[in-house]
Amino acid sequence: MMRYFIIPVVILIGIVSTGLSQATSYRETFEKEFMNAPWQIAKGEISACIQCHTSDDMGPEMHEITRQWKESFHAKNNISCHDCHGGAPEDASMSMMHQRGFKGSPKNRDIPEFCGTCHIGILNTYLKSGHGKTFFETGEGPNCVTCHGSHNIQLASMDIINEQLCTQCHTYERAQEMKQALFLVENKLSGVEETLGHLKLLGINIDDHQKVFYRNHAAFRALSHSIDVDSVRLKSGDYIRKLEMIESQINESFEQLKFRKNFFAYLFLIFTGLSVVTFLLAKSYEQK
Ligand code: HEC
Ligand code: HEC
Ligand code: HEC
Ligand code: HEC
Ligand code: HEC
């Protein structure tokens, strides 16, 4: 009697495993596209910079630099000492030679270009801003390190805009207006980001949504460096509309998912039904 169940069960297993294999191959593509940025160095690679800078010969300030760096968002993304300062991390005796590309510690004035080698869009926005212009003209504007720090750099957020930091040179009023304009968008951004995360966990292909999302995200966050409150307000409206479009596309994907789930449920019913029918048919033949 068992053999009458076998055919439908085999077909069912076939269908379910095609679904699963789609999910794994998607995960592979995701990893290929997003996790293998060119600066990813091999895990576990030993850096002479870190070894020597944390040795007993070094004073407490030097240890403090490495400690801060280890907790930074850069460290999590494999941006190490030599990615910023240059030099040869694999060669202890030559590592701080100019011939090996060592740049040393940047002078105050050189900091924007120093960070801007990687954060190009932000550098450009900053250079055109009141902050950037004043920094180069009179030295009185803030540079990247004033707001982000140098070794303990963390994920950026609106929290950087706070009274203690922003009132060092002027009143808090304009800074606060900027924060309000950013707030509406950030709220929407984190909502969309969360939903994208859920979809990804469910194994749904969100590559296209994710690319559009990150493009808008990066462009918007760079905008705050213009410190142009009116234009941030104006653009906030634009971004919120774009995000709402992404949101409605996501909802469509959810509908598709519901359909897929139901689809599996129907299949299951059909196949169990089919088993029973084959079984009964077979029995009726036997009885003849
Ligand atoms: C063998 C030990 C040793 C190694 C290896 C080493 N450093 Fe240093 N580093 C030092 C010492 C000692 C100082 C402080 C005295 C000085 O400025 O030369 C220093 C100073 C520095 C400074 C500050 C220089 C300045 O202009 O004020 C930076 C930045 C730096 N190191 C980065 C690096 C990087 C990046 C690497 C790896 C590519 C590295 N170090 C490898 C010993 C080392
Ligand atoms: C994101 C880029 C970045 C990374 C990564 C980075 N640094 Fe720096 N570092 C800077 C900047 C910017 C300065 C100069 C401004 C300052 O002193 O805060 C600096 C300054 C220094 C100085 C001079 C400090 C002083 O007081 O004169 C030393 C020494 C140093 N870094 C060592 C290191 C070591 C060792 C690592 C790796 C553990 C490292 N840095 C990683 C950006 C970086
Ligand atoms: C060698 C390239 C490189 C240099 C130089 C560099 N960064 Fe980064 N930075 C990265 C990467 C890679 C990330 C992580 C991925 C991302 O967010 O783009 C990052 C992340 C950040 C973040 C968090 C971004 C977020 O999403 O919130 C800040 C803030 C930041 N960097 C500021 C700086 C500052 C300030 C300097 C100069 C002191 C600097 N970076 C120098 C490559 C670099
Ligand atoms: C006046 C303070 C200030 C200065 C100066 C500043 N930043 Fe920022 N930065 C911020 C704030 C605030 C945010 C977060 C904006 C948001 O969340 O909308 C941010 C966000 C960032 C991010 C994350 C943006 C993203 O795409 O995810 C990076 C990277 C960054 N800054 C790098 C830099 C670099 C490089 C410089 C110098 C050229 C710089 N910042 C100068 C305040 C500053
Ligand atoms: C190191 C000094 C310094 C710090 C710190 C600083 N600013 Fe400024 N800020 C300036 C200067 C100087 C100007 C005037 C630039 C100009 O003339 O356009 C300015 C102008 C501005 C303006 C434009 C004002 C207007 O009327 O258009 C905004 C907005 C602003 N800053 C926001 C911030 C925020 C937000 C922070 C904190 C994250 C901050 N600033 C921290 C120096 C600073």
mmCIF file of C-alpha atoms and ligand atoms in Angstrom, residues 47 49-50 52-54 61-62 65-70 72 74-75 79-85 96 102 104-108 111 114-115 119 143 145 149-151 153, ligand 2:
data_model
loop_
_atom_site.group_PDB
_atom_site.id
_atom_site.type_symbol
_atom_site.label_atom_id
_atom_site.label_comp_id
_atom_site.label_asym_id
_atom_site.label_seq_id
_atom_site.Cartn_x
_atom_site.Cartn_y
_atom_site.Cartn_z
ATOM 1 C CA SER A 47 49.401 43.579 10.934
ATOM 2 C CA CYS A 49 51.305 48.162 12.692
ATOM 3 C CA ILE A 50 48.999 46.750 15.353
ATOM 4 C CA CYS A 52 54.179 47.084 17.299
ATOM 5 C CA HIS A 53 51.720 49.786 18.364
ATOM 6 C CA THR A 54 50.371 47.516 21.122
ATOM 7 C CA GLU A 61 48.294 57.002 24.341
ATOM 8 C CA MET A 62 49.419 54.592 21.610
ATOM 9 C CA ILE A 65 44.496 54.539 19.731
ATOM 10 C CA THR A 66 44.425 50.827 18.898
ATOM 11 C CA ARG A 67 41.812 50.142 21.581
ATOM 12 C CA GLN A 68 39.523 52.815 20.116
ATOM 13 C CA TRP A 69 40.082 51.582 16.584
ATOM 14 C CA LYS A 70 39.193 47.995 17.563
ATOM 15 C CA SER A 72 35.152 51.288 15.566
ATOM 16 C CA HIS A 74 35.943 50.845 10.413
ATOM 17 C CA ALA A 75 37.498 47.862 12.223
ATOM 18 C CA ILE A 79 39.538 49.211 7.418
ATOM 19 C CA SER A 80 42.826 48.987 9.249
ATOM 20 C CA CYS A 81 45.691 51.375 10.167
ATOM 21 C CA HIS A 82 47.400 51.115 6.769
ATOM 22 C CA ASP A 83 44.147 51.750 4.837
ATOM 23 C CA CYS A 84 44.132 55.270 6.287
ATOM 24 C CA HIS A 85 47.806 55.945 7.087
ATOM 25 C CA MET A 96 56.495 53.325 8.264
ATOM 26 C CA PHE A 102 53.367 55.697 4.595
ATOM 27 C CA GLY A 104 51.966 59.540 8.678
ATOM 28 C CA SER A 105 49.465 61.460 10.758
ATOM 29 C CA PRO A 106 47.552 63.990 8.629
ATOM 30 C CA LYS A 107 47.935 67.687 9.416
ATOM 31 C CA ASN A 108 44.680 69.309 10.479
ATOM 32 C CA ILE A 111 42.041 65.739 7.116
ATOM 33 C CA PHE A 114 42.529 62.104 3.968
ATOM 34 C CA CYS A 115 39.030 60.778 4.764
ATOM 35 C CA HIS A 119 34.199 59.028 1.160
ATOM 36 C CA ASN A 143 36.368 69.053 9.705
ATOM 37 C CA VAL A 145 37.240 64.482 12.755
ATOM 38 C CA GLY A 149 36.424 61.441 15.716
ATOM 39 C CA SER A 150 39.392 59.707 14.095
ATOM 40 C CA HIS A 151 39.896 56.244 15.614
ATOM 41 C CA ILE A 153 34.373 56.316 14.383
HETATM 42 C C1 HEC B 2 39.748 56.061 9.497
HETATM 43 C C2 HEC B 2 41.134 56.381 9.305
HETATM 44 C C3 HEC B 2 42.120 55.977 10.373
HETATM 45 C C4 HEC B 2 42.419 54.693 10.776
HETATM 46 C C5 HEC B 2 41.769 53.391 10.343
HETATM 47 C C6 HEC B 2 43.505 54.814 11.715
HETATM 48 N N1 HEC B 2 43.831 56.126 11.894
HETATM 49 FE FE1 HEC B 2 45.355 56.840 13.014
HETATM 50 N N2 HEC B 2 44.787 58.770 12.594
HETATM 51 C C7 HEC B 2 43.763 59.129 11.750
HETATM 52 C C8 HEC B 2 43.637 60.571 11.732
HETATM 53 C C9 HEC B 2 42.603 61.365 10.959
HETATM 54 C C10 HEC B 2 44.641 61.076 12.582
HETATM 55 C C11 HEC B 2 44.963 62.548 12.877
HETATM 56 C C12 HEC B 2 43.919 63.215 13.727
HETATM 57 C C13 HEC B 2 43.975 62.804 15.141
HETATM 58 O O1 HEC B 2 45.053 62.732 15.722
HETATM 59 O O2 HEC B 2 42.912 62.544 15.709
HETATM 60 C C14 HEC B 2 45.353 59.911 13.097
HETATM 61 C C15 HEC B 2 46.447 59.971 13.965
HETATM 62 C C16 HEC B 2 47.202 58.871 14.371
HETATM 63 C C17 HEC B 2 48.387 58.933 15.183
HETATM 64 C C18 HEC B 2 49.022 60.210 15.720
HETATM 65 C C19 HEC B 2 48.340 60.581 16.992
HETATM 66 C C20 HEC B 2 48.876 61.817 17.617
HETATM 67 O O3 HEC B 2 48.380 62.104 18.707
HETATM 68 O O4 HEC B 2 49.718 62.483 17.018
HETATM 69 C C21 HEC B 2 48.821 57.653 15.396
HETATM 70 C C22 HEC B 2 50.020 57.211 16.214
HETATM 71 C C23 HEC B 2 47.906 56.773 14.716
HETATM 72 N N3 HEC B 2 46.925 57.554 14.097
HETATM 73 C C24 HEC B 2 47.994 55.404 14.692
HETATM 74 C C25 HEC B 2 47.044 54.564 14.170
HETATM 75 C C26 HEC B 2 47.064 53.111 14.323
HETATM 76 C C27 HEC B 2 48.136 52.323 15.061
HETATM 77 C C28 HEC B 2 45.968 52.639 13.677
HETATM 78 C C29 HEC B 2 45.466 51.204 13.606
HETATM 79 C C30 HEC B 2 45.206 50.560 14.892
HETATM 80 C C31 HEC B 2 45.272 53.793 13.113
HETATM 81 N N4 HEC B 2 45.955 54.931 13.436
HETATM 82 C C32 HEC B 2 44.113 53.718 12.335
HETATM 83 C C33 HEC B 2 42.978 58.268 11.020
HETATM 84 C C34 HEC B 2 43.003 56.879 11.110
#
